[in-house]
Amino acid sequence: MKNDYEIKKDIPKPHSKGTPTYKSLHYATGNDLQTIEALRHKLVELFFQEGSFSSPSVLQLSQELDEYIVAIQKNHENNKVTVNVE
C-alpha cells in the first residue's frame, strides 16, 4: 500500500513545551542521533500504516525507541567526569 501523504505536513506540532529530543541529547554521537531519527521515522510510518497508537507493533517500536534513548542517557550519566575544586 502506497502512502499518499507527506509526513512532515501530516504530523501535528506537539503541544508539549518540552525540549526536543535532538536538543536534550546534545551529548549523543552522530550515529546515535541517526539511529534515533531512523527509529522515529519508522515509528511514524508504522503509525500511519496501522492507524492506531495502541497497535501492538507501534507500541513495541515505541518502547524500543524509548529504551534506546534511555540507554544513551544512562551511558552519558555513567561517563560524566566530576571535578572537585577546593
Tab-separated table of N, CA and C in Angstrom:
chain	number	residue	atom	x	y	z
A	1	MET	N	0.841	-1.184	0.000
A	1	MET	CA	0.000	0.000	0.000
A	1	MET	C	0.882	1.242	0.000
A	2	LYS	N	0.710	2.099	-0.988
A	2	LYS	CA	1.499	3.315	-1.090
A	2	LYS	C	0.852	4.409	-0.253
A	3	ASN	N	1.680	5.115	0.481
A	3	ASN	CA	1.176	6.215	1.302
A	3	ASN	C	1.095	7.481	0.462
A	4	ASP	N	-0.028	8.161	0.497
A	4	ASP	CA	-0.221	9.398	-0.243
A	4	ASP	C	-0.214	10.597	0.689
A	5	TYR	N	0.776	10.690	1.530
A	5	TYR	CA	0.848	11.800	2.465
A	5	TYR	C	2.288	12.227	2.620
A	6	GLU	N	2.442	13.435	3.031
A	6	GLU	CA	3.765	13.971	3.334
A	6	GLU	C	3.873	13.987	4.846
A	7	ILE	N	4.781	13.209	5.389
A	7	ILE	CA	4.880	13.041	6.833
A	7	ILE	C	5.022	14.376	7.553
A	8	LYS	N	5.923	15.210	7.111
A	8	LYS	CA	6.178	16.456	7.821
A	8	LYS	C	4.952	17.357	7.852
A	9	LYS	N	4.097	17.271	6.842
A	9	LYS	CA	2.900	18.099	6.809
A	9	LYS	C	1.780	17.484	7.631
A	10	ASP	N	1.711	16.140	7.663
A	10	ASP	CA	0.597	15.470	8.313
A	10	ASP	C	0.760	15.319	9.820
A	11	ILE	N	1.957	15.459	10.329
A	11	ILE	CA	2.183	15.292	11.764
A	11	ILE	C	1.929	16.622	12.462
A	12	PRO	N	0.968	16.651	13.375
A	12	PRO	CA	0.714	17.904	14.074
A	12	PRO	C	1.885	18.272	14.976
A	13	LYS	N	2.053	19.548	15.181
A	13	LYS	CA	3.094	20.023	16.093
A	13	LYS	C	2.736	19.580	17.502
A	14	PRO	N	3.729	19.172	18.290
A	14	PRO	CA	3.426	18.754	19.655
A	14	PRO	C	2.941	19.928	20.492
A	15	HIS	N	2.061	19.620	21.435
A	15	HIS	CA	1.549	20.655	22.327
A	15	HIS	C	2.486	20.861	23.512
A	16	SER	N	3.404	19.939	23.684
A	16	SER	CA	4.342	19.999	24.793
A	16	SER	C	5.337	21.130	24.582
A	17	LYS	N	5.746	21.736	25.665
A	17	LYS	CA	6.779	22.761	25.599
A	17	LYS	C	8.117	22.185	26.041
A	18	GLY	N	8.219	20.865	26.040
A	18	GLY	CA	9.448	20.195	26.440
A	18	GLY	C	10.555	20.401	25.428
A	19	THR	N	11.729	19.967	25.784
A	19	THR	CA	12.883	20.100	24.918
A	19	THR	C	12.839	19.038	23.830
A	20	PRO	N	13.042	19.418	22.568
A	20	PRO	CA	13.081	18.420	21.505
A	20	PRO	C	14.203	17.415	21.738
A	21	THR	N	14.020	16.193	21.273
A	21	THR	CA	14.999	15.131	21.509
A	21	THR	C	16.392	15.536	21.060
A	22	TYR	N	16.507	16.146	19.888
A	22	TYR	CA	17.835	16.470	19.378
A	22	TYR	C	18.561	17.481	20.254
A	23	LYS	N	17.829	18.294	21.017
A	23	LYS	CA	18.484	19.237	21.927
A	23	LYS	C	18.779	18.596	23.274
A	24	SER	N	17.885	17.730	23.745
A	24	SER	CA	18.105	17.110	25.047
A	24	SER	C	19.178	16.040	24.985
A	25	LEU	N	19.488	15.559	23.785
A	25	LEU	CA	20.535	14.544	23.615
A	25	LEU	C	21.747	15.154	22.925
A	26	HIS	N	22.090	16.375	23.300
A	26	HIS	CA	23.197	17.076	22.660
A	26	HIS	C	24.524	16.329	22.802
A	27	TYR	N	24.619	15.451	23.753
A	27	TYR	CA	25.841	14.699	24.003
A	27	TYR	C	25.892	13.400	23.205
A	28	ALA	N	24.819	13.036	22.527
A	28	ALA	CA	24.779	11.783	21.769
A	28	ALA	C	25.662	11.904	20.531
A	29	THR	N	26.196	10.771	20.096
A	29	THR	CA	27.038	10.772	18.908
A	29	THR	C	26.175	10.907	17.664
A	30	GLY	N	26.821	11.215	16.546
A	30	GLY	CA	26.105	11.314	15.283
A	30	GLY	C	25.397	10.026	14.926
A	31	ASN	N	26.053	8.891	15.191
A	31	ASN	CA	25.434	7.596	14.901
A	31	ASN	C	24.200	7.374	15.761
A	32	ASP	N	24.283	7.757	17.031
A	32	ASP	CA	23.128	7.613	17.924
A	32	ASP	C	21.963	8.460	17.430
A	33	LEU	N	22.250	9.682	17.048
A	33	LEU	CA	21.198	10.572	16.576
A	33	LEU	C	20.575	10.057	15.285
A	34	GLN	N	21.402	9.493	14.402
A	34	GLN	CA	20.875	8.915	13.159
A	34	GLN	C	19.975	7.726	13.460
A	35	THR	N	20.384	6.902	14.419
A	35	THR	CA	19.577	5.743	14.788
A	35	THR	C	18.246	6.189	15.391
A	36	ILE	N	18.293	7.172	16.275
A	36	ILE	CA	17.067	7.693	16.891
A	36	ILE	C	16.138	8.235	15.808
A	37	GLU	N	16.690	9.019	14.897
A	37	GLU	CA	15.860	9.613	13.846
A	37	GLU	C	15.291	8.535	12.927
A	38	ALA	N	16.067	7.503	12.619
A	38	ALA	CA	15.571	6.412	11.774
A	38	ALA	C	14.444	5.651	12.478
A	39	LEU	N	14.624	5.366	13.771
A	39	LEU	CA	13.569	4.677	14.525
A	39	LEU	C	12.315	5.541	14.635
A	40	ARG	N	12.510	6.826	14.848
A	40	ARG	CA	11.375	7.737	14.947
A	40	ARG	C	10.612	7.776	13.626
A	41	HIS	N	11.345	7.831	12.539
A	41	HIS	CA	10.709	7.847	11.220
A	41	HIS	C	9.936	6.546	10.977
A	42	LYS	N	10.545	5.413	11.335
A	42	LYS	CA	9.856	4.126	11.192
A	42	LYS	C	8.595	4.090	12.043
A	43	LEU	N	8.668	4.678	13.225
A	43	LEU	CA	7.512	4.710	14.128
A	43	LEU	C	6.361	5.511	13.514
A	44	VAL	N	6.672	6.646	12.929
A	44	VAL	CA	5.649	7.468	12.291
A	44	VAL	C	5.029	6.705	11.115
A	45	GLU	N	5.869	6.107	10.292
A	45	GLU	CA	5.369	5.330	9.158
A	45	GLU	C	4.472	4.185	9.626
A	46	LEU	N	4.914	3.497	10.664
A	46	LEU	CA	4.145	2.364	11.184
A	46	LEU	C	2.805	2.831	11.746
A	47	PHE	N	2.812	3.965	12.433
A	47	PHE	CA	1.552	4.503	12.942
A	47	PHE	C	0.563	4.754	11.807
A	48	PHE	N	1.037	5.396	10.727
A	48	PHE	CA	0.148	5.672	9.603
A	48	PHE	C	-0.328	4.380	8.946
A	49	GLN	N	0.537	3.385	8.918
A	49	GLN	CA	0.168	2.095	8.331
A	49	GLN	C	-0.880	1.386	9.194
A	50	GLU	N	-0.656	1.380	10.503
A	50	GLU	CA	-1.545	0.678	11.426
A	50	GLU	C	-2.786	1.500	11.785
A	51	GLY	N	-2.644	2.811	11.790
A	51	GLY	CA	-3.767	3.687	12.088
A	51	GLY	C	-4.113	3.806	13.556
A	52	SER	N	-3.210	3.355	14.435
A	52	SER	CA	-3.514	3.403	15.865
A	52	SER	C	-2.230	3.434	16.685
A	53	PHE	N	-2.248	4.282	17.716
A	53	PHE	CA	-1.120	4.298	18.650
A	53	PHE	C	-1.099	3.053	19.523
A	54	SER	N	-2.233	2.397	19.663
A	54	SER	CA	-2.307	1.222	20.535
A	54	SER	C	-2.068	-0.085	19.793
A	55	SER	N	-1.696	-0.010	18.526
A	55	SER	CA	-1.345	-1.214	17.778
A	55	SER	C	-0.138	-1.871	18.445
A	56	PRO	N	-0.140	-3.190	18.617
A	56	PRO	CA	0.996	-3.859	19.262
A	56	PRO	C	2.340	-3.557	18.589
A	57	SER	N	2.360	-3.491	17.269
A	57	SER	CA	3.631	-3.224	16.586
A	57	SER	C	4.089	-1.782	16.805
A	58	VAL	N	3.150	-0.840	16.879
A	58	VAL	CA	3.501	0.556	17.150
A	58	VAL	C	4.011	0.683	18.586
A	59	LEU	N	3.322	0.051	19.512
A	59	LEU	CA	3.759	0.094	20.910
A	59	LEU	C	5.136	-0.532	21.082
A	60	GLN	N	5.393	-1.633	20.397
A	60	GLN	CA	6.687	-2.308	20.516
A	60	GLN	C	7.811	-1.420	19.992
A	61	LEU	N	7.613	-0.817	18.822
A	61	LEU	CA	8.650	0.043	18.261
A	61	LEU	C	8.848	1.295	19.114
A	62	SER	N	7.757	1.836	19.656
A	62	SER	CA	7.859	2.988	20.534
A	62	SER	C	8.682	2.649	21.775
A	63	GLN	N	8.449	1.473	22.326
A	63	GLN	CA	9.205	1.044	23.501
A	63	GLN	C	10.681	0.850	23.157
A	64	GLU	N	10.969	0.291	21.992
A	64	GLU	CA	12.362	0.116	21.568
A	64	GLU	C	13.058	1.470	21.446
A	65	LEU	N	12.372	2.448	20.871
A	65	LEU	CA	12.941	3.786	20.746
A	65	LEU	C	13.190	4.392	22.125
A	66	ASP	N	12.223	4.260	23.019
A	66	ASP	CA	12.381	4.764	24.392
A	66	ASP	C	13.588	4.119	25.076
A	67	GLU	N	13.709	2.812	24.946
A	67	GLU	CA	14.818	2.095	25.585
A	67	GLU	C	16.162	2.523	25.012
A	68	TYR	N	16.215	2.771	23.713
A	68	TYR	CA	17.459	3.222	23.084
A	68	TYR	C	17.857	4.590	23.626
A	69	ILE	N	16.883	5.496	23.735
A	69	ILE	CA	17.169	6.838	24.258
A	69	ILE	C	17.613	6.766	25.714
A	70	VAL	N	16.945	5.950	26.515
A	70	VAL	CA	17.325	5.796	27.926
A	70	VAL	C	18.731	5.219	28.042
A	71	ALA	N	19.078	4.273	27.182
A	71	ALA	CA	20.431	3.685	27.213
A	71	ALA	C	21.480	4.752	26.915
A	72	ILE	N	21.208	5.618	25.964
A	72	ILE	CA	22.144	6.708	25.651
A	72	ILE	C	22.275	7.643	26.846
A	73	GLN	N	21.144	7.968	27.464
A	73	GLN	CA	21.172	8.861	28.623
A	73	GLN	C	21.938	8.233	29.783
A	74	LYS	N	21.720	6.948	30.029
A	74	LYS	CA	22.441	6.261	31.113
A	74	LYS	C	23.930	6.210	30.824
A	75	ASN	N	24.280	5.943	29.577
A	75	ASN	CA	25.684	5.899	29.197
A	75	ASN	C	26.340	7.256	29.429
A	76	HIS	N	25.628	8.315	29.115
A	76	HIS	CA	26.149	9.664	29.337
A	76	HIS	C	26.344	9.918	30.831
A	77	GLU	N	25.359	9.546	31.632
A	77	GLU	CA	25.456	9.746	33.081
A	77	GLU	C	26.635	8.959	33.673
A	78	ASN	N	26.849	7.747	33.185
A	78	ASN	CA	27.937	6.911	33.696
A	78	ASN	C	29.309	7.419	33.285
A	79	ASN	N	29.369	8.195	32.217
A	79	ASN	CA	30.652	8.683	31.714
A	79	ASN	C	30.961	10.119	32.123
A	80	LYS	N	30.106	10.713	32.942
A	80	LYS	CA	30.358	12.071	33.407
A	80	LYS	C	31.593	12.090	34.294
A	81	VAL	N	32.362	13.133	34.135
A	81	VAL	CA	33.543	13.319	34.965
A	81	VAL	C	33.256	14.475	35.908
A	82	THR	N	33.458	14.246	37.173
A	82	THR	CA	33.254	15.315	38.141
A	82	THR	C	34.610	15.842	38.605
A	83	VAL	N	34.707	17.125	38.738
A	83	VAL	CA	35.942	17.762	39.179
A	83	VAL	C	35.643	18.490	40.464
A	84	ASN	N	36.403	18.147	41.493
A	84	ASN	CA	36.244	18.824	42.787
A	84	ASN	C	37.266	19.939	42.888
A	85	VAL	N	36.789	21.136	43.062
A	85	VAL	CA	37.674	22.279	43.212
A	85	VAL	C	37.542	22.778	44.637
A	86	GLU	N	38.642	22.866	45.302
A	86	GLU	CA	38.599	23.320	46.688
A	86	GLU	C	39.332	24.601	46.869
